[in-house]
Tab-separated table of C-alpha atoms and ligand atoms in Angstrom:
chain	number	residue	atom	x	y	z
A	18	UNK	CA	118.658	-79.194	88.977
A	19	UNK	CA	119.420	-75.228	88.153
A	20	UNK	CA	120.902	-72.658	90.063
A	21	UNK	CA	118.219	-70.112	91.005
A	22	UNK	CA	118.169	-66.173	90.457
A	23	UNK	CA	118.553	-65.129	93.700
A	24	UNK	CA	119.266	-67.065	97.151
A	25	UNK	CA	117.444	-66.710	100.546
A	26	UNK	CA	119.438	-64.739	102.987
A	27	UNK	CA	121.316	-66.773	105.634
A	28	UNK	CA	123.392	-66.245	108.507
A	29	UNK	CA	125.936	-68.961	109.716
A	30	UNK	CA	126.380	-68.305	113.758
A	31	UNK	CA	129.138	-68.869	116.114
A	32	UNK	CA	131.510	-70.670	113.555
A	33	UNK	CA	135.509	-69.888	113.882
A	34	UNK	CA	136.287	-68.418	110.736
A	35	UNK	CA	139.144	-70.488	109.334
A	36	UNK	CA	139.779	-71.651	113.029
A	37	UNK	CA	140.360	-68.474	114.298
A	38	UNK	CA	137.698	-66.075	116.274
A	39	UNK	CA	134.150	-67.479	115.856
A	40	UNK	CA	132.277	-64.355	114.349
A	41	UNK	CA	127.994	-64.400	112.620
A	42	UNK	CA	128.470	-63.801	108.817
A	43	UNK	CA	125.487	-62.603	106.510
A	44	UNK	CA	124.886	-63.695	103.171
A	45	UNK	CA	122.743	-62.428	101.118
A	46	UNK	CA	122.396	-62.364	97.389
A	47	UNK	CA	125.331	-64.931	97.039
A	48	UNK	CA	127.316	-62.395	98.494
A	49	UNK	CA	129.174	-62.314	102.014
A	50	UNK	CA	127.462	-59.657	103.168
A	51	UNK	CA	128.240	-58.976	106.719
A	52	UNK	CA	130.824	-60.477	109.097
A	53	UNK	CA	130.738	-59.645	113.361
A	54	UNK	CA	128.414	-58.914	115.821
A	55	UNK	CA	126.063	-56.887	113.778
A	56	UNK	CA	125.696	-59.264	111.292
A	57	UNK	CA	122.651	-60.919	112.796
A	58	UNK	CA	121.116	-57.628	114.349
A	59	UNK	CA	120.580	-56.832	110.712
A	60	UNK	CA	119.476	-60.303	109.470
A	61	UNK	CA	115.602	-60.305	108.013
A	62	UNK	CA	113.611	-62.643	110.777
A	63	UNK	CA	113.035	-65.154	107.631
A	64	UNK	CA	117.244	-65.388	106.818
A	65	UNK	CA	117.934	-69.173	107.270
A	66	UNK	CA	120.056	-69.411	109.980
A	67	UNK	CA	122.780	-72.258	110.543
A	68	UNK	CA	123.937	-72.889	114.528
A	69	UNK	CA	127.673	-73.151	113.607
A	70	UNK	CA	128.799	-73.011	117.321
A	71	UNK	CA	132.099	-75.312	117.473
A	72	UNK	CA	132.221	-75.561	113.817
A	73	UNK	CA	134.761	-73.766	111.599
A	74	UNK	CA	133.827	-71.712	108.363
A	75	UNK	CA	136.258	-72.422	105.434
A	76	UNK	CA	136.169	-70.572	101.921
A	77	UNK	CA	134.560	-73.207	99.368
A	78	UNK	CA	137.181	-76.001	98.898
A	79	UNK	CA	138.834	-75.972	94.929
A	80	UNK	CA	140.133	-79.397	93.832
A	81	UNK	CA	142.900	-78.805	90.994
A	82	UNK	CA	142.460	-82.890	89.883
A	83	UNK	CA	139.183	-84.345	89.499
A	84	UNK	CA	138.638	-87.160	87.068
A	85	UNK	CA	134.684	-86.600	86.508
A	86	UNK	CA	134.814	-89.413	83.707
A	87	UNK	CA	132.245	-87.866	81.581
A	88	UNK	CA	131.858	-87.938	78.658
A	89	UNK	CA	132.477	-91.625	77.842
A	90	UNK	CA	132.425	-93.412	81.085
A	91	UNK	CA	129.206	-92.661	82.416
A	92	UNK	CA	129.494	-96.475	84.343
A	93	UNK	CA	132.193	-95.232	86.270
A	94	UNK	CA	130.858	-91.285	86.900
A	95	UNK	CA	128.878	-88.443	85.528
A	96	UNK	CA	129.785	-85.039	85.756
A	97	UNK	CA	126.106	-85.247	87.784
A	98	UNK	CA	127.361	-87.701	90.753
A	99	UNK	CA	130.851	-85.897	90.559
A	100	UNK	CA	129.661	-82.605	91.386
A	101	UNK	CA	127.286	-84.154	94.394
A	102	UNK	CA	130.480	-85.995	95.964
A	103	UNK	CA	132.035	-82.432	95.429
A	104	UNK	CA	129.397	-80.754	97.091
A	105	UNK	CA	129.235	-83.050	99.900
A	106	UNK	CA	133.380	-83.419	100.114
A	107	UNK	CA	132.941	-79.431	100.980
A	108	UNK	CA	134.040	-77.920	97.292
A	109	UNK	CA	132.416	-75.526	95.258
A	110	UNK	CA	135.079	-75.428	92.279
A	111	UNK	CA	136.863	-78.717	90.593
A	112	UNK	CA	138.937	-78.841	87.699
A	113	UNK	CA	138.151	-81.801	85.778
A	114	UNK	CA	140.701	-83.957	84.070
A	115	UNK	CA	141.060	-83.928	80.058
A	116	UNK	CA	141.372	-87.792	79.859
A	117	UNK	CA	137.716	-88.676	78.735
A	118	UNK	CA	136.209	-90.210	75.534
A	119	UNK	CA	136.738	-88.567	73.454
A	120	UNK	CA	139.619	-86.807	74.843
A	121	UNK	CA	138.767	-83.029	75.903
A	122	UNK	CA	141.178	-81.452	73.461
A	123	UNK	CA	139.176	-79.577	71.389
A	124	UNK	CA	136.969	-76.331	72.215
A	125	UNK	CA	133.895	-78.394	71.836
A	126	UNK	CA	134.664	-80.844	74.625
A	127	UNK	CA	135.537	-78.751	76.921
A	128	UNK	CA	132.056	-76.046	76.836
A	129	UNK	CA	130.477	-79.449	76.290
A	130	UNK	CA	132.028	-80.418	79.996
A	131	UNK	CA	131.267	-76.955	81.163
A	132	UNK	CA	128.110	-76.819	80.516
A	133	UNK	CA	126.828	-79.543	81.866
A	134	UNK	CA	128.597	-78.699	85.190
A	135	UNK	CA	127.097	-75.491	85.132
A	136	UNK	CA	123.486	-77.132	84.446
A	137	UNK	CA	123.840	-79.533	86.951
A	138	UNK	CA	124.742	-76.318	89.177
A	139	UNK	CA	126.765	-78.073	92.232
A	140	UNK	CA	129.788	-77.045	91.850
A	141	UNK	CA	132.044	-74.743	89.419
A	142	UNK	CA	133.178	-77.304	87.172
A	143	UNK	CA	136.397	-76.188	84.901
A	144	UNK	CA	137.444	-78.650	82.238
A	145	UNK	CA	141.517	-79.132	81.958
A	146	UNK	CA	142.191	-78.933	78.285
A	147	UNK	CA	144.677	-81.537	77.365
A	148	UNK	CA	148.012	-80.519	75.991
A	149	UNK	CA	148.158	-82.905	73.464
A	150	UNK	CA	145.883	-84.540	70.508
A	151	UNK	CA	144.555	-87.307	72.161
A	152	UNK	CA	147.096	-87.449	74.816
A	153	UNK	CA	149.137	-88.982	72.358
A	154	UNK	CA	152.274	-86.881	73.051
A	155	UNK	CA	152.821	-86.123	69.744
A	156	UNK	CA	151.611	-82.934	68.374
A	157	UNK	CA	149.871	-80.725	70.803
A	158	UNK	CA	146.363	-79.780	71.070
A	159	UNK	CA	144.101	-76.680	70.052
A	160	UNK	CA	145.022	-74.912	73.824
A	161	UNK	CA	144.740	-71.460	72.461
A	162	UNK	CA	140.696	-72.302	70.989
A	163	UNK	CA	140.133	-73.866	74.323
A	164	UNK	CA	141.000	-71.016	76.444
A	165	UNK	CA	139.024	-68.893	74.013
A	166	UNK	CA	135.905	-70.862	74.854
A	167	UNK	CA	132.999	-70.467	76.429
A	168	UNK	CA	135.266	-72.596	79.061
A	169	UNK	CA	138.015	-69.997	79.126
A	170	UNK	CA	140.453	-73.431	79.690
A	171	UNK	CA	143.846	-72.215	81.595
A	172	UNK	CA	145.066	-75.261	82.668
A	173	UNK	CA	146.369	-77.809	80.566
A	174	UNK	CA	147.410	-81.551	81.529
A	175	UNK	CA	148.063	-84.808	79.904
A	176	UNK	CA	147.036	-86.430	83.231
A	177	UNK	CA	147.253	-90.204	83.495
A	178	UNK	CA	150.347	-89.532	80.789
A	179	UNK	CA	153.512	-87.617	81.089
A	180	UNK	CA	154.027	-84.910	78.535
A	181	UNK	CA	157.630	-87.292	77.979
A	182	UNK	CA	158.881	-85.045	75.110
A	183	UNK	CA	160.834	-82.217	76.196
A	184	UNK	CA	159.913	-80.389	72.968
A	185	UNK	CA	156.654	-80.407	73.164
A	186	UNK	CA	156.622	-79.760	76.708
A	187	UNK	CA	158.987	-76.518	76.314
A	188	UNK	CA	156.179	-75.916	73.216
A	189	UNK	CA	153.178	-76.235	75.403
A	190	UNK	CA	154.705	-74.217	78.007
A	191	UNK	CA	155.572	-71.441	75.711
A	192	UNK	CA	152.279	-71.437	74.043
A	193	UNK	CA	150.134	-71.199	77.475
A	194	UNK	CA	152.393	-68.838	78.838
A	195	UNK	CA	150.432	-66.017	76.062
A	196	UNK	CA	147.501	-65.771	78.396
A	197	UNK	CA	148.451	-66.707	82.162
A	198	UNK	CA	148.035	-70.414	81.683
A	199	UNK	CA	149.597	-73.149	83.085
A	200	UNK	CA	150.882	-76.879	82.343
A	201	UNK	CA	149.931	-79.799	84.754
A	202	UNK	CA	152.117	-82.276	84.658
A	203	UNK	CA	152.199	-85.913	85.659
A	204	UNK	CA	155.788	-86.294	86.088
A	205	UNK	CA	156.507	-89.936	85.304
A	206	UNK	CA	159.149	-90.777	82.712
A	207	UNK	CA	157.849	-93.543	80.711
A	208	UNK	CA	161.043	-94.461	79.707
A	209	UNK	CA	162.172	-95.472	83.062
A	210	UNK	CA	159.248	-97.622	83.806
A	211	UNK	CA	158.011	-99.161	80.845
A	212	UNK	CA	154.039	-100.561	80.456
A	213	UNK	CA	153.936	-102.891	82.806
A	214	UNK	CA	154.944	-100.988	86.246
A	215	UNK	CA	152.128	-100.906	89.095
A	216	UNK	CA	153.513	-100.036	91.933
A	217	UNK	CA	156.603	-98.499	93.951
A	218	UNK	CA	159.424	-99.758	92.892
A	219	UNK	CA	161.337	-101.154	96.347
A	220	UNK	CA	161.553	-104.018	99.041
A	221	UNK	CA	157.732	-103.718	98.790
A	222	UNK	CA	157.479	-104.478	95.154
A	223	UNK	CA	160.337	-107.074	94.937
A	224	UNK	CA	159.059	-109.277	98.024
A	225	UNK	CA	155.703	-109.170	95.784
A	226	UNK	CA	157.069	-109.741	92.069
A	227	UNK	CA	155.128	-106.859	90.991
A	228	UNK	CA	157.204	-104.198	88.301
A	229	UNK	CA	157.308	-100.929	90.292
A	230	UNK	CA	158.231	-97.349	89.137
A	231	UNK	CA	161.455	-95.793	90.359
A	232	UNK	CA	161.357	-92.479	92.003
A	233	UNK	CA	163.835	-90.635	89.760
A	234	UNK	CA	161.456	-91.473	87.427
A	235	UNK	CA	159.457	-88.942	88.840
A	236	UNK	CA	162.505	-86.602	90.073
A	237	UNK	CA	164.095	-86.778	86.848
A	238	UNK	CA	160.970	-85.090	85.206
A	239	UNK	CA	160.237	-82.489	87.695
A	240	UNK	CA	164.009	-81.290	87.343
A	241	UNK	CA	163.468	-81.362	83.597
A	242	UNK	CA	160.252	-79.265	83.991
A	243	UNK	CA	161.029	-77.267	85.933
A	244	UNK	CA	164.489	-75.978	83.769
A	245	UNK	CA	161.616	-75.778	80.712
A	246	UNK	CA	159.386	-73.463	83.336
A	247	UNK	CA	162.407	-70.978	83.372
A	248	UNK	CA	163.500	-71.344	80.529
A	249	UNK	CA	160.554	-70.407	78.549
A	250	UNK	CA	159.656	-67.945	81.871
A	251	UNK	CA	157.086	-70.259	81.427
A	252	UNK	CA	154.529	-71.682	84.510
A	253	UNK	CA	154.460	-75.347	85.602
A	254	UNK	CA	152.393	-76.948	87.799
A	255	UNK	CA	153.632	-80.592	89.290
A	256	UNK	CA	150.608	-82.743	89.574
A	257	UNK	CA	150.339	-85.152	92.289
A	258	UNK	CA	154.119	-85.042	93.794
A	259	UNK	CA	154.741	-88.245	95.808
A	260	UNK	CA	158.797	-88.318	96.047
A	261	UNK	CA	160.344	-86.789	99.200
A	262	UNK	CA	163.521	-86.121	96.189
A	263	UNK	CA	160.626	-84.789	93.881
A	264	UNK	CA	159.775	-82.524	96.968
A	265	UNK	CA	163.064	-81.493	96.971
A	266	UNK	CA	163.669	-80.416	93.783
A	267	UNK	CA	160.366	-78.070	94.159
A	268	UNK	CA	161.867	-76.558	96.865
A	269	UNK	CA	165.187	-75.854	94.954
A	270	UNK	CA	163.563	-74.210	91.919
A	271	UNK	CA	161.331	-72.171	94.209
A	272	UNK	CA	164.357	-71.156	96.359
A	273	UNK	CA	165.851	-70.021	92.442
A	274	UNK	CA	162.029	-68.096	91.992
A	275	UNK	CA	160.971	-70.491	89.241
A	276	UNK	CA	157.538	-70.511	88.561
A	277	UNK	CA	156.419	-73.564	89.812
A	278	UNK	CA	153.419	-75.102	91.959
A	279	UNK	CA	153.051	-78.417	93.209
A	280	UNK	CA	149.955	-80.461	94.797
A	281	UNK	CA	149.916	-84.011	97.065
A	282	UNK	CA	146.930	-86.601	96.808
A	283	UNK	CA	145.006	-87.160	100.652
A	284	UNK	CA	146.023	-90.425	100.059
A	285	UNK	CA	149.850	-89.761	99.568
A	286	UNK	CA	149.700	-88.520	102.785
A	287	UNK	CA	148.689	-91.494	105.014
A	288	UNK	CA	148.363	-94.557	102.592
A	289	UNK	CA	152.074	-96.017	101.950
A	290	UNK	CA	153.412	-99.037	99.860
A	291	UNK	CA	152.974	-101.439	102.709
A	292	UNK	CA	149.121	-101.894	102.077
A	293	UNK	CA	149.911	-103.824	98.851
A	294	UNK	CA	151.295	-106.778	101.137
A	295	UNK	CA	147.625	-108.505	100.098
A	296	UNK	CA	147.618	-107.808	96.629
A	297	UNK	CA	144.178	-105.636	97.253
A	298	UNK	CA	144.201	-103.472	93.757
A	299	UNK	CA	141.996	-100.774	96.211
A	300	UNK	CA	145.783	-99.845	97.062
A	301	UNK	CA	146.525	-99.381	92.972
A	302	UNK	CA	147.086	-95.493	92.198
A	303	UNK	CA	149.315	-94.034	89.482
A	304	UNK	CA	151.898	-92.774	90.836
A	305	UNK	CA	151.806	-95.211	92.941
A	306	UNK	CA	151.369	-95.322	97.294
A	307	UNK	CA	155.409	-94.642	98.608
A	308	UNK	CA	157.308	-95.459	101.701
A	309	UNK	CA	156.877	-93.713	105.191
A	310	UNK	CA	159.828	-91.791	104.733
A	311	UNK	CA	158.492	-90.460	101.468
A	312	UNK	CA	155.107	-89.720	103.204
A	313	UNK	CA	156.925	-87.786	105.984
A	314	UNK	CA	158.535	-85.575	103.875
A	315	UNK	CA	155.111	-84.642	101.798
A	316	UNK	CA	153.940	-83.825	104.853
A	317	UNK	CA	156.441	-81.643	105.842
A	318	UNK	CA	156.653	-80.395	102.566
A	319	UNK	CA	152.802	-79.078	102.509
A	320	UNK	CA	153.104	-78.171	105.975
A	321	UNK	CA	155.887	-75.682	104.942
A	322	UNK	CA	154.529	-74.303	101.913
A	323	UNK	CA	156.966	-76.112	99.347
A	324	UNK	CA	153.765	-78.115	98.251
A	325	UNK	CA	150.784	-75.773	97.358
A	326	UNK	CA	148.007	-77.710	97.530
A	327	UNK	CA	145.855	-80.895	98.378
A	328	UNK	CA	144.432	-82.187	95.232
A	329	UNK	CA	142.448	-85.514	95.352
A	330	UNK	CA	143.016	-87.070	91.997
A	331	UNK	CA	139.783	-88.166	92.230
A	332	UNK	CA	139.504	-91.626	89.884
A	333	UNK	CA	136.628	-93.697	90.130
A	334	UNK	CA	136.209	-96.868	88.646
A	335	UNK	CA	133.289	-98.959	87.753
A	336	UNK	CA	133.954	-102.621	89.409
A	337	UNK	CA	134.608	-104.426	86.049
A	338	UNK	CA	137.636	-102.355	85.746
A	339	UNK	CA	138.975	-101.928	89.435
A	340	UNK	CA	138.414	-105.842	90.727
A	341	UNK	CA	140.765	-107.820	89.238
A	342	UNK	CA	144.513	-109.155	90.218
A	343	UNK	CA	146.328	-106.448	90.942
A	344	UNK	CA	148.666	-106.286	88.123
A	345	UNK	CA	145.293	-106.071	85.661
A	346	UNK	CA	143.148	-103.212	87.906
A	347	UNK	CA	142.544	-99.913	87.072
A	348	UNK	CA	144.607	-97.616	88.656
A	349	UNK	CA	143.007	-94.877	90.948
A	350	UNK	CA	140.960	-94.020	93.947
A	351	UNK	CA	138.424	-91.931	95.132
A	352	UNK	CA	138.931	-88.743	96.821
A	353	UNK	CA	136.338	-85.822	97.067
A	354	UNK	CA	134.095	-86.941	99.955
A	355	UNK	CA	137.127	-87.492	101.909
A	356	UNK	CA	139.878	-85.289	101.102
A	357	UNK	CA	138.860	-82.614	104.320
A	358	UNK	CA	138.573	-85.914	106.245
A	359	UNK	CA	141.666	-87.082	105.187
A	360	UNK	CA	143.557	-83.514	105.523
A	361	UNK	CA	142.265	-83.222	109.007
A	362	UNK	CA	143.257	-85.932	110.842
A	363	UNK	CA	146.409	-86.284	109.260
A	364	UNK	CA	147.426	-82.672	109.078
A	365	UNK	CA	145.611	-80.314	111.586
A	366	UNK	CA	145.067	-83.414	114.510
A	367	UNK	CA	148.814	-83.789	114.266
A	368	UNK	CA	149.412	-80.180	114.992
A	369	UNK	CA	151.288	-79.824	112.020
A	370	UNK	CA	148.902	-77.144	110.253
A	371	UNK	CA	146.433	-74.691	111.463
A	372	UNK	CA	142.803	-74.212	109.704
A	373	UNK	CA	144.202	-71.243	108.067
A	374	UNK	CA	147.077	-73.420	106.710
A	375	UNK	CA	144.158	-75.713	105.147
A	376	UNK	CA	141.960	-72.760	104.212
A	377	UNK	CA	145.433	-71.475	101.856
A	378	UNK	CA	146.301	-75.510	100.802
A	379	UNK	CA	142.972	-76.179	99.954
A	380	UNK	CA	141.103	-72.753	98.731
A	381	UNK	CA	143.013	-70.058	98.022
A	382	UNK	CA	145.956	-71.592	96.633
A	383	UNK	CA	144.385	-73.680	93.849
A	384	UNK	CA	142.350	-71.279	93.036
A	385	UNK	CA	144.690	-68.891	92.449
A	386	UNK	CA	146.886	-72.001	90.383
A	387	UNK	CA	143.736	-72.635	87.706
A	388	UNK	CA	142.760	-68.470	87.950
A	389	UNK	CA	139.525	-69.143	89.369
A	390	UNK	CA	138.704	-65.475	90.137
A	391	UNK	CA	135.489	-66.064	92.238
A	392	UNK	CA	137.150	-68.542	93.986
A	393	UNK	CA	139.747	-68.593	97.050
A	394	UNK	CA	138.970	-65.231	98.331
A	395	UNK	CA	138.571	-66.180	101.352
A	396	UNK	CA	136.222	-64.987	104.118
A	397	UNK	CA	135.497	-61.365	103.779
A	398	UNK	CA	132.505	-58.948	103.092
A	399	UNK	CA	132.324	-58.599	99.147
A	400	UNK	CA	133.154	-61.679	98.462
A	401	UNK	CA	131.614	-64.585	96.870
A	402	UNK	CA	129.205	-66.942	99.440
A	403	UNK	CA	131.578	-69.973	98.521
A	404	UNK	CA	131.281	-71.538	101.904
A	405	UNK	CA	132.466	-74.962	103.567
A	406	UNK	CA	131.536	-75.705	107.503
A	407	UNK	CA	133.564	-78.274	109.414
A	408	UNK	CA	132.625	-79.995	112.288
A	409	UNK	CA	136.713	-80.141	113.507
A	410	UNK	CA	136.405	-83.175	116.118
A	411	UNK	CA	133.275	-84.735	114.363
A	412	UNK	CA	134.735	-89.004	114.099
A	413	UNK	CA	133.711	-90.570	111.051
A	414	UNK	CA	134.177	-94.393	110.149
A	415	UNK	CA	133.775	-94.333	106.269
A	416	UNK	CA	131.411	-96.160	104.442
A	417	UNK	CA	132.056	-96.649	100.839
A	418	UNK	CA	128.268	-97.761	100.017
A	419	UNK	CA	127.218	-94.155	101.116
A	420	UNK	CA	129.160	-92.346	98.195
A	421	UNK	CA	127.552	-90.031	96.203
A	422	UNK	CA	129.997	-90.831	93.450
A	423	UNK	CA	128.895	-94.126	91.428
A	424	UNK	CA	132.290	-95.744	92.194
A	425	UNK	CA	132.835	-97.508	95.201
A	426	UNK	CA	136.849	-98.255	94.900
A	427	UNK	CA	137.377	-96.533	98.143
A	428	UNK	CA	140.560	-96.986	100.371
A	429	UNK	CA	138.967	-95.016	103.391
A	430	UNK	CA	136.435	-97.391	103.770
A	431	UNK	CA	136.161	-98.992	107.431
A	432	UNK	CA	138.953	-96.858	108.728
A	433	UNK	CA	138.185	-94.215	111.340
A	434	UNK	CA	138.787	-90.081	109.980
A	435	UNK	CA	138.360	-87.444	112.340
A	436	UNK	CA	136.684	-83.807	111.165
A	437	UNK	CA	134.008	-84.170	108.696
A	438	UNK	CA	132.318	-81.666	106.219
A	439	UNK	CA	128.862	-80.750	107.581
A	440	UNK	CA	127.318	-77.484	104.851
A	441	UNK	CA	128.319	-76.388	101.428
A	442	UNK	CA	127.144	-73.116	99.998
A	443	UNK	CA	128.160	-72.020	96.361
A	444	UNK	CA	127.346	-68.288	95.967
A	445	UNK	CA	124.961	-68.571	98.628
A	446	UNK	CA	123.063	-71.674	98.266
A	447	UNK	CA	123.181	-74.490	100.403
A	448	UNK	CA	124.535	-77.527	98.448
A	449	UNK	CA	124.963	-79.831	100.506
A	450	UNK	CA	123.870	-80.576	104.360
A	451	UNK	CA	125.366	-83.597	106.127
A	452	UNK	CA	126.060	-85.926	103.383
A	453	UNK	CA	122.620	-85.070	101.683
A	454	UNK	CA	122.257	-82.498	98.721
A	455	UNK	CA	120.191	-79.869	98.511
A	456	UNK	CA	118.328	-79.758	95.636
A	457	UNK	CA	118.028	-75.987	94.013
A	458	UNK	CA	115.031	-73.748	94.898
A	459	UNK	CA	112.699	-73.809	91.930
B	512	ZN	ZN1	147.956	-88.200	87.275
């Protein structure tokens, strides 16, 4: 599969851009060519042309956490069956996570991880550099050679580990702020949890004997970080916030101007602690599935703009890791074929945000997070044919064994989702159509 020179013309009819007024838009050379009522008037008679009528036109969906598991567990995912459940999940731009084998930490991994995403041509892949050697925590890692790669790395993240030492964290954020860059952090204090926690700590985990994580040990790191953020005038990024107290520290250091972002999982926002009451390690996610009340406030918190972003923390898992007794599984879940899904009946079915208010959550906003410049512009003439269509009232039941990704630890599966991804374009070429992909154009 390669991306080809130039792209057919096409012209997308009828769709509400971002859920607004439904306008034609012209493409044409990867380019957004044309938007209104002339658009089709000056269309060639052999543009491809896509009936949109009832559908709405999003700018290409960018997911700031994708675990893409390549290289090193190719069993589990490639950076190949990644970027297809991207495509078909309705992105055209993921940031994939540093924790491979070997680690990306050095220039070579990451244009190794770039490249191959740009070969396989689905979807913009950008590598996250990790902060640290190894994600050891101990010394940090080469982050100025990786940004001065071929992958031009901004964002940085231990993911799956906390950056736990506030020197090296104040380091790393001093050292990234040179050239725009920012720290992702999965705020977990190790030292408040220990090895052997898998779950919320709570009536939930105590009724089940399993060791849970408090949430101050989350709160007590986002505080920290973000104190380091202004103290170094420094910019963090709070991966994955799942505390309705983490929330509200966010919105305090915002409130101060602190540079700070935050992002919520899909999952965070309907799946809560309850579902462990079987012991199903599905349910198993680091940090871990919280009660209602902390699921209410995320909501409320992306809803309102104190949390930036959806990100999926996309984590699969090949079986031999993810089916065991709960307390032994893998911890993670997948996320990019349902994250719009997810987001839609959760968020905009519920009233509680507007297509526009996804468009900025899940577009513009992370793009503008990792600096992806061709990303996130949203729908205008000029800009880059990075194109999602949603089918709004579309009703889904999901079906794990249809996946693109090669993992099939799937907490969606046999529950009913409502709005469903329908055509992907990445600088004007169709990517993927109703679940399939479209292979390149030779
Ligand atoms: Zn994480």
């Amino acid at each position: 599969m390669s991306t080809t020179a130039t792209t057919p013309e096409i012209l997308i009819l009828g769709a509400a851009i971002e859920g607004g007024k439904a306008a034609d838009v012209r493409v044409v050379d990867g380019t957004i060519a044309e938007i209104g009522p002339d658009a089709a008037a000056s269309a060639t008679s052999d543009a491809h042309r896509i009936e949109a009528d009832g559908l709405v036109l999003l700018p290409g969906l960018v997911d700031l956490h994708t675990h893409l598991r390549e290289p090193g567990r190719e069993d589990a995912e490639t950076i190949e069956s990644g970027s297809q459940a991207a495509a078909v999940g309705g992105f055209t731009a993921v940031l994939a996570m540093a924790n491979t084998t070997p680690v990306a930490d050095t220039a070579e991994i990451v244009e190794r991880v770039h490249d191959i995403g740009r070969r396989v041509g689905l979807v913009d892949v950008q590598p996250v550099g990790a902060v640290s050697k190894g994600l050891a925590g101990e010394e940090l890692a080469e982050l100025g050679l990786m940004h001065r790669s071929r992958a031009r790395v901004k964002v940085f993240s231990d993911d799956g580990r906390c950056v736990a030492d506030s020197r090296l964290m104040r380091r790393a954020l001093e050292y990234v702020r040179a050239f725009g860059g920012v720290v992702s952090q999965h705020a977990q204090d190790p030292g408040l949890a220990g090895t052997s926690a898998c779950c919320h700590e709570g009536e939930v985990s105590g009724r089940l004997g399993l060791p849970g994580w408090p949430s101050v040990a989350e709160e007590s790191i986002i505080a920290r970080d973000v104190h380091l953020a202004q103290h170094t005038s420094s910019r963090v990024h709070v991966a994955h916030v799942t505390t309705a107290g983490g929330v509200d520290v966010v919105r305090w250091a915002k409130a101060r101007g602190i540079s700070v972002t935050a992002e919520v999982t899909p999952h965070h926002l309907m799946l809560t602690t309850d579902l462990l009451a079987e012991y199903d390690p599905v349910y198993k996610v680091n940090p871990p599935l919280r009660p209602d009340e902390d699921v209410t406030a995320l909501r409320e918190a992306l809803a309102d703009g104190t949390i930036d972003a959806v990100a999926t923390d996309h984590a699969p898992h090949a079986a031999q890791d993810k089916d065991h007794a709960f307390a032994d599984a893998a911890f993670g879940v997948l996320g990019l074929e349902t994250a719009l899904p997810v987001v839609s009946t959760t968020m905009v079915a519920s009233g509680a945000m507007t297509w526009a208010d996804v468009s900025a959550a899940m577009s513009a906003r992370p793009a503008r997070i990792a600096g992806l410049d061709s990303h996130g512009q949203g729908i205008a003439g000029g800009a880059p044919a990075n194109l999602t269509l949603i089918d709004p009232t579309r009703k889904v039941i999901v079906d794990r064994s249809t996946s693109k990704s090669l993992s099939r630890n799937n907490p969606w599966h046999g529950r009913e989702l409502v709005g469903a991804v329908t055509t992907t374009m990445l600088r004007g070429r169709l990517t993927a159509v109703d679940g399939a992909i479209v292979e390149a154009l030779a």
